[in-house]
Amino acid sequence: MTAPVPRVVQAGLRTFQCAYERYVEEPFRLGQFVAVREGPFVAAGVVTDSASGPEDPSRPLQPRGADGQTAAQVMAGNPEIRLLLRTRVSVVSCGYIEGHQARASLPPLPPPLLARVEPATDAEVALLTRDGAFLALLLGAPGCDDAAVAAAVRSAALAFAAEAREFTVRAGKELARLLRADPARLTSIIRGLGE
Amino acid sequence: MTLRMEQVLPQLPAVVAAYAAGLESMNEGLKVAGSALSSWSADPEGCDARIRAAMTGSSQPYAVSLLEPPGAVVPAPPFTPVTVVAADGSSIEPDRFAPVQCYVVNVGFAVLPYGTAHEAALGAHCTVGPPAPESEGEEDAGMEDSGPRAWGVNLLRDVVELETGARLAEESAAGGPTVLLLDGTLLPWDLDSRQVADSTRRELVGRTRLALDRLASCPGRTGVGAYVSGSRSSDVVNSLRALAAADGMAWPGSDGHLFATRLRDGERSAVFRAASERVRRVEEFFAGQHDVCFFYLRIGGDIARVELPRWATTAEQVARLHATLVDQCHRCDGYPRALQEAHEQAVISGGDRQAFSRALEAEASSHGLRAATNSKQMSKRRRGL
């Protein structure tokens, strides 16, 4: 079975939201870099939140299942439920790639509605994050809290493989520069880098 | 002005008390009906003959026995893996104040596998009509059309529900045991409506028969049940009245009253065959293997009537249908889960209806068509002082 691909359901320059066709247990993770490759450029973003629940708010999910049953067993016994649930993921823009040029600034256009949202490749992540400039966008984005920023740095470090430590140090210095007037927030994010 | 509750409330107690008294007066009739049911079980053929004699000249619906003793009470068999298919529909009737008379039929469906290898599916399919005359393929189509009522939108909805269910059940049955559930009666009752144009009736009778034939030829003896919650049918009590010769006695008003005293939760009655000598009956169109049979099923406080075609009354099919219905109802507060989900897919909300109305007006306007001003409608919209 192929992995489900979410699509853009709400699009803005600073943030966008994507939704899976139904409920998925393992959507994009907090801090993961994603890419929308439909349109004149590759729009890139960082996952800041995800939520699952009923598509129809007038039909709240009831706590079904017998004692001892796992979620998977309850789902298998109630095959309609998964189809009535939806997983949504919130994304903050962190730049875009045009040709081979990466820009850590807001994209000129929002990603197209219903475009496929895919994981960014390691090469794309490295291109977007190498100089740490993406952090300014994240820190200023609504809904991008300290945990999401720290998770994004951890996630980006993975793209640098053997140079992950050097990247993390560079990112830490950039954070210190951007947050010199807000030491409490800086501390919170730096602590998150070690998780 | 809202409802004047100070006028309503004083009148309510008398209405409720009269109903309660009516129920109490039925008790003696229920006892006699129970005795008649026992007699019927002891001599099904002889009693069936007496019932058929009583039917002569009557337009009332009756029941005759099929394979089981009429007084039988059957507990729910063990549930076995099955794919449950359900279809239910909703519609927008033509609005006589709209610039173009137009209808929408939306049929929702659910395919829910329980221990089978099928994929779950929920969805809906809608049809907008009336179709252009040339697409009917009949030269006289529309000749006898006497307006939107003749299009039989409710009838069309019922037929499309059956067609959708039959198609999905056929696909599912190829992969394992399947039960198709429909909401309401098995046969579309508007087929005998005098308002429906004959050409429409002919077409829809044909489509209904095709769908039933398709179901009958499904592999693996597919189960079929048309579910009528809180049924008020009276076929069995009419037959019992004929057997008991209980003229003048307060008789149970419906089969539900009778079976509420006989069935416990999850139990079903015997399977009966519907019988009537009423002219222009819908059943006449499908006599033979598609004869309507039925049983009653108790789920909690509800006595539901479950209709099924005669070919679906083998012991194996009825047992699977019975077990499936009990399981489905326990999953959904007393109503089959698959029917509930098919209904949810079919529902046309108030917002959807308004959106359709606006789209129709815009399309009509692009052809220079506008709704005639209607004073009553305008006045209802304005409601100004």
mmCIF file with all atom_site columns, N, CA and C in Angstrom, chain B residues 325-364:
data_model
loop_
_atom_site.group_PDB
_atom_site.id
_atom_site.type_symbol
_atom_site.label_atom_id
_atom_site.label_alt_id
_atom_site.label_comp_id
_atom_site.label_asym_id
_atom_site.label_entity_id
_atom_site.label_seq_id
_atom_site.pdbx_PDB_ins_code
_atom_site.Cartn_x
_atom_site.Cartn_y
_atom_site.Cartn_z
_atom_site.occupancy
_atom_site.B_iso_or_equiv
_atom_site.pdbx_formal_charge
_atom_site.auth_seq_id
_atom_site.auth_comp_id
_atom_site.auth_asym_id
_atom_site.auth_atom_id
_atom_site.pdbx_PDB_model_num
ATOM 1   N N  . LEU B 1 325 ? -27.822 -7.959 11.031  1.00 0.00 ? 325 LEU B N  1
ATOM 2   C CA . LEU B 1 325 ? -28.639 -6.830 11.493  1.00 0.00 ? 325 LEU B CA 1
ATOM 3   C C  . LEU B 1 325 ? -28.470 -6.598 12.996  1.00 0.00 ? 325 LEU B C  1
ATOM 4   N N  . VAL B 1 326 ? -28.455 -7.681 13.752  1.00 0.00 ? 326 VAL B N  1
ATOM 5   C CA . VAL B 1 326 ? -28.295 -7.527 15.205  1.00 0.00 ? 326 VAL B CA 1
ATOM 6   C C  . VAL B 1 326 ? -26.937 -6.897 15.511  1.00 0.00 ? 326 VAL B C  1
ATOM 7   N N  . ASP B 1 327 ? -25.901 -7.378 14.827  1.00 0.00 ? 327 ASP B N  1
ATOM 8   C CA . ASP B 1 327 ? -24.558 -6.821 15.041  1.00 0.00 ? 327 ASP B CA 1
ATOM 9   C C  . ASP B 1 327 ? -24.503 -5.345 14.612  1.00 0.00 ? 327 ASP B C  1
ATOM 10  N N  . GLN B 1 328 ? -25.073 -5.050 13.448  1.00 0.00 ? 328 GLN B N  1
ATOM 11  C CA . GLN B 1 328 ? -25.078 -3.666 12.944  1.00 0.00 ? 328 GLN B CA 1
ATOM 12  C C  . GLN B 1 328 ? -25.806 -2.725 13.904  1.00 0.00 ? 328 GLN B C  1
ATOM 13  N N  . CYS B 1 329 ? -26.933 -3.189 14.432  1.00 0.00 ? 329 CYS B N  1
ATOM 14  C CA . CYS B 1 329 ? -27.724 -2.325 15.318  1.00 0.00 ? 329 CYS B CA 1
ATOM 15  C C  . CYS B 1 329 ? -27.016 -2.109 16.649  1.00 0.00 ? 329 CYS B C  1
ATOM 16  N N  . HIS B 1 330 ? -26.297 -3.122 17.099  1.00 0.00 ? 330 HIS B N  1
ATOM 17  C CA . HIS B 1 330 ? -25.563 -2.945 18.353  1.00 0.00 ? 330 HIS B CA 1
ATOM 18  C C  . HIS B 1 330 ? -24.396 -1.975 18.183  1.00 0.00 ? 330 HIS B C  1
ATOM 19  N N  . ARG B 1 331 ? -23.946 -1.794 16.966  1.00 0.00 ? 331 ARG B N  1
ATOM 20  C CA . ARG B 1 331 ? -22.841 -0.863 16.700  1.00 0.00 ? 331 ARG B CA 1
ATOM 21  C C  . ARG B 1 331 ? -23.324 0.579  16.598  1.00 0.00 ? 331 ARG B C  1
ATOM 22  N N  . CYS B 1 332 ? -24.624 0.793  16.509  1.00 0.00 ? 332 CYS B N  1
ATOM 23  C CA . CYS B 1 332 ? -25.104 2.134  16.164  1.00 0.00 ? 332 CYS B CA 1
ATOM 24  C C  . CYS B 1 332 ? -26.391 2.481  16.910  1.00 0.00 ? 332 CYS B C  1
ATOM 25  N N  . ASP B 1 333 ? -26.422 2.229  18.193  1.00 0.00 ? 333 ASP B N  1
ATOM 26  C CA . ASP B 1 333 ? -27.555 2.642  19.021  1.00 0.00 ? 333 ASP B CA 1
ATOM 27  C C  . ASP B 1 333 ? -28.900 2.167  18.484  1.00 0.00 ? 333 ASP B C  1
ATOM 28  N N  . GLY B 1 334 ? -28.954 0.949  17.969  1.00 0.00 ? 334 GLY B N  1
ATOM 29  C CA . GLY B 1 334 ? -30.247 0.379  17.604  1.00 0.00 ? 334 GLY B CA 1
ATOM 30  C C  . GLY B 1 334 ? -30.646 0.519  16.152  1.00 0.00 ? 334 GLY B C  1
ATOM 31  N N  . TYR B 1 335 ? -29.759 1.056  15.313  1.00 0.00 ? 335 TYR B N  1
ATOM 32  C CA . TYR B 1 335 ? -30.075 1.188  13.886  1.00 0.00 ? 335 TYR B CA 1
ATOM 33  C C  . TYR B 1 335 ? -28.845 0.697  13.115  1.00 0.00 ? 335 TYR B C  1
ATOM 34  N N  . PRO B 1 336 ? -29.027 0.031  11.977  1.00 0.00 ? 336 PRO B N  1
ATOM 35  C CA . PRO B 1 336 ? -27.848 -0.533 11.290  1.00 0.00 ? 336 PRO B CA 1
ATOM 36  C C  . PRO B 1 336 ? -26.802 0.539  10.939  1.00 0.00 ? 336 PRO B C  1
ATOM 37  N N  . ARG B 1 337 ? -25.578 0.286  11.340  1.00 0.00 ? 337 ARG B N  1
ATOM 38  C CA . ARG B 1 337 ? -24.490 1.247  11.124  1.00 0.00 ? 337 ARG B CA 1
ATOM 39  C C  . ARG B 1 337 ? -24.333 1.590  9.634   1.00 0.00 ? 337 ARG B C  1
ATOM 40  N N  . ALA B 1 338 ? -24.375 0.572  8.783   1.00 0.00 ? 338 ALA B N  1
ATOM 41  C CA . ALA B 1 338 ? -24.136 0.817  7.355   1.00 0.00 ? 338 ALA B CA 1
ATOM 42  C C  . ALA B 1 338 ? -25.225 1.729  6.773   1.00 0.00 ? 338 ALA B C  1
ATOM 43  N N  . LEU B 1 339 ? -26.469 1.535  7.213   1.00 0.00 ? 339 LEU B N  1
ATOM 44  C CA . LEU B 1 339 ? -27.552 2.413  6.721   1.00 0.00 ? 339 LEU B CA 1
ATOM 45  C C  . LEU B 1 339 ? -27.356 3.835  7.232   1.00 0.00 ? 339 LEU B C  1
ATOM 46  N N  . GLN B 1 340 ? -26.925 3.944  8.476   1.00 0.00 ? 340 GLN B N  1
ATOM 47  C CA . GLN B 1 340 ? -26.674 5.274  9.045   1.00 0.00 ? 340 GLN B CA 1
ATOM 48  C C  . GLN B 1 340 ? -25.601 6.009  8.232   1.00 0.00 ? 340 GLN B C  1
ATOM 49  N N  . GLU B 1 341 ? -24.522 5.284  7.888   1.00 0.00 ? 341 GLU B N  1
ATOM 50  C CA . GLU B 1 341 ? -23.431 5.942  7.158   1.00 0.00 ? 341 GLU B CA 1
ATOM 51  C C  . GLU B 1 341 ? -23.844 6.243  5.719   1.00 0.00 ? 341 GLU B C  1
ATOM 52  N N  . ALA B 1 342 ? -24.619 5.371  5.108   1.00 0.00 ? 342 ALA B N  1
ATOM 53  C CA . ALA B 1 342 ? -25.112 5.650  3.745   1.00 0.00 ? 342 ALA B CA 1
ATOM 54  C C  . ALA B 1 342 ? -26.015 6.886  3.770   1.00 0.00 ? 342 ALA B C  1
ATOM 55  N N  . HIS B 1 343 ? -26.828 6.974  4.818   1.00 0.00 ? 343 HIS B N  1
ATOM 56  C CA . HIS B 1 343 ? -27.704 8.148  4.981   1.00 0.00 ? 343 HIS B CA 1
ATOM 57  C C  . HIS B 1 343 ? -26.871 9.424  5.122   1.00 0.00 ? 343 HIS B C  1
ATOM 58  N N  . GLU B 1 344 ? -25.838 9.353  5.940   1.00 0.00 ? 344 GLU B N  1
ATOM 59  C CA . GLU B 1 344 ? -24.986 10.536 6.137   1.00 0.00 ? 344 GLU B CA 1
ATOM 60  C C  . GLU B 1 344 ? -24.368 10.989 4.824   1.00 0.00 ? 344 GLU B C  1
ATOM 61  N N  . GLN B 1 345 ? -24.038 10.027 3.961   1.00 0.00 ? 345 GLN B N  1
ATOM 62  C CA . GLN B 1 345 ? -23.451 10.378 2.664   1.00 0.00 ? 345 GLN B CA 1
ATOM 63  C C  . GLN B 1 345 ? -24.490 10.991 1.736   1.00 0.00 ? 345 GLN B C  1
ATOM 64  N N  . ALA B 1 346 ? -25.751 10.619 1.943   1.00 0.00 ? 346 ALA B N  1
ATOM 65  C CA . ALA B 1 346 ? -26.808 11.052 1.021   1.00 0.00 ? 346 ALA B CA 1
ATOM 66  C C  . ALA B 1 346 ? -27.409 12.408 1.378   1.00 0.00 ? 346 ALA B C  1
ATOM 67  N N  . VAL B 1 347 ? -27.310 12.754 2.643   1.00 0.00 ? 347 VAL B N  1
ATOM 68  C CA . VAL B 1 347 ? -28.023 13.951 3.121   1.00 0.00 ? 347 VAL B CA 1
ATOM 69  C C  . VAL B 1 347 ? -27.680 15.185 2.287   1.00 0.00 ? 347 VAL B C  1
ATOM 70  N N  . ILE B 1 348 ? -28.701 15.913 1.896   1.00 0.00 ? 348 ILE B N  1
ATOM 71  C CA . ILE B 1 348 ? -28.500 17.200 1.222   1.00 0.00 ? 348 ILE B CA 1
ATOM 72  C C  . ILE B 1 348 ? -28.865 18.270 2.249   1.00 0.00 ? 348 ILE B C  1
ATOM 73  N N  . SER B 1 349 ? -27.874 19.010 2.693   1.00 0.00 ? 349 SER B N  1
ATOM 74  C CA . SER B 1 349 ? -28.104 19.978 3.771   1.00 0.00 ? 349 SER B CA 1
ATOM 75  C C  . SER B 1 349 ? -28.852 21.203 3.250   1.00 0.00 ? 349 SER B C  1
ATOM 76  N N  . GLY B 1 350 ? -29.324 22.015 4.187   1.00 0.00 ? 350 GLY B N  1
ATOM 77  C CA . GLY B 1 350 ? -29.998 23.255 3.813   1.00 0.00 ? 350 GLY B CA 1
ATOM 78  C C  . GLY B 1 350 ? -29.079 24.144 2.990   1.00 0.00 ? 350 GLY B C  1
ATOM 79  N N  . GLY B 1 351 ? -27.801 24.174 3.381   1.00 0.00 ? 351 GLY B N  1
ATOM 80  C CA . GLY B 1 351 ? -26.824 24.977 2.641   1.00 0.00 ? 351 GLY B CA 1
ATOM 81  C C  . GLY B 1 351 ? -26.640 24.455 1.222   1.00 0.00 ? 351 GLY B C  1
ATOM 82  N N  . ASP B 1 352 ? -26.586 23.117 1.080   1.00 0.00 ? 352 ASP B N  1
ATOM 83  C CA . ASP B 1 352 ? -26.449 22.514 -0.255  1.00 0.00 ? 352 ASP B CA 1
ATOM 84  C C  . ASP B 1 352 ? -27.653 22.869 -1.128  1.00 0.00 ? 352 ASP B C  1
ATOM 85  N N  . ARG B 1 353 ? -28.826 22.854 -0.522  1.00 0.00 ? 353 ARG B N  1
ATOM 86  C CA . ARG B 1 353 ? -30.047 23.152 -1.288  1.00 0.00 ? 353 ARG B CA 1
ATOM 87  C C  . ARG B 1 353 ? -30.030 24.601 -1.772  1.00 0.00 ? 353 ARG B C  1
ATOM 88  N N  . GLN B 1 354 ? -29.585 25.490 -0.893  1.00 0.00 ? 354 GLN B N  1
ATOM 89  C CA . GLN B 1 354 ? -29.516 26.900 -1.301  1.00 0.00 ? 354 GLN B CA 1
ATOM 90  C C  . GLN B 1 354 ? -28.468 27.088 -2.395  1.00 0.00 ? 354 GLN B C  1
ATOM 91  N N  . ALA B 1 355 ? -27.337 26.393 -2.251  1.00 0.00 ? 355 ALA B N  1
ATOM 92  C CA . ALA B 1 355 ? -26.278 26.506 -3.264  1.00 0.00 ? 355 ALA B CA 1
ATOM 93  C C  . ALA B 1 355 ? -26.786 26.002 -4.612  1.00 0.00 ? 355 ALA B C  1
ATOM 94  N N  . PHE B 1 356 ? -27.536 24.888 -4.584  1.00 0.00 ? 356 PHE B N  1
ATOM 95  C CA . PHE B 1 356 ? -28.091 24.353 -5.829  1.00 0.00 ? 356 PHE B CA 1
ATOM 96  C C  . PHE B 1 356 ? -29.075 25.356 -6.442  1.00 0.00 ? 356 PHE B C  1
ATOM 97  N N  . SER B 1 357 ? -29.904 25.942 -5.587  1.00 0.00 ? 357 SER B N  1
ATOM 98  C CA . SER B 1 357 ? -30.894 26.901 -6.068  1.00 0.00 ? 357 SER B CA 1
ATOM 99  C C  . SER B 1 357 ? -30.207 28.101 -6.741  1.00 0.00 ? 357 SER B C  1
ATOM 100 N N  . ARG B 1 358 ? -29.138 28.578 -6.113  1.00 0.00 ? 358 ARG B N  1
ATOM 101 C CA . ARG B 1 358 ? -28.410 29.721 -6.689  1.00 0.00 ? 358 ARG B CA 1
ATOM 102 C C  . ARG B 1 358 ? -27.749 29.330 -8.008  1.00 0.00 ? 358 ARG B C  1
ATOM 103 N N  . ALA B 1 359 ? -27.161 28.124 -8.049  1.00 0.00 ? 359 ALA B N  1
ATOM 104 C CA . ALA B 1 359 ? -26.504 27.675 -9.282  1.00 0.00 ? 359 ALA B CA 1
ATOM 105 C C  . ALA B 1 359 ? -27.516 27.542 -10.415 1.00 0.00 ? 359 ALA B C  1
ATOM 106 N N  . LEU B 1 360 ? -28.693 27.028 -10.075 1.00 0.00 ? 360 LEU B N  1
ATOM 107 C CA . LEU B 1 360 ? -29.743 26.864 -11.092 1.00 0.00 ? 360 LEU B CA 1
ATOM 108 C C  . LEU B 1 360 ? -30.197 28.227 -11.615 1.00 0.00 ? 360 LEU B C  1
ATOM 109 N N  . GLU B 1 361 ? -30.375 29.169 -10.703 1.00 0.00 ? 361 GLU B N  1
ATOM 110 C CA . GLU B 1 361 ? -30.790 30.517 -11.121 1.00 0.00 ? 361 GLU B CA 1
ATOM 111 C C  . GLU B 1 361 ? -29.734 31.160 -12.012 1.00 0.00 ? 361 GLU B C  1
ATOM 112 N N  . ALA B 1 362 ? -28.454 30.963 -11.653 1.00 0.00 ? 362 ALA B N  1
ATOM 113 C CA . ALA B 1 362 ? -27.380 31.563 -12.457 1.00 0.00 ? 362 ALA B CA 1
ATOM 114 C C  . ALA B 1 362 ? -27.345 30.946 -13.846 1.00 0.00 ? 362 ALA B C  1
ATOM 115 N N  . GLU B 1 363 ? -27.488 29.624 -13.908 1.00 0.00 ? 363 GLU B N  1
ATOM 116 C CA . GLU B 1 363 ? -27.461 28.944 -15.204 1.00 0.00 ? 363 GLU B CA 1
ATOM 117 C C  . GLU B 1 363 ? -28.655 29.378 -16.048 1.00 0.00 ? 363 GLU B C  1
ATOM 118 N N  . ALA B 1 364 ? -29.820 29.448 -15.396 1.00 0.00 ? 364 ALA B N  1
ATOM 119 C CA . ALA B 1 364 ? -31.027 29.868 -16.118 1.00 0.00 ? 364 ALA B CA 1
ATOM 120 C C  . ALA B 1 364 ? -30.869 31.300 -16.608 1.00 0.00 ? 364 ALA B C  1
#
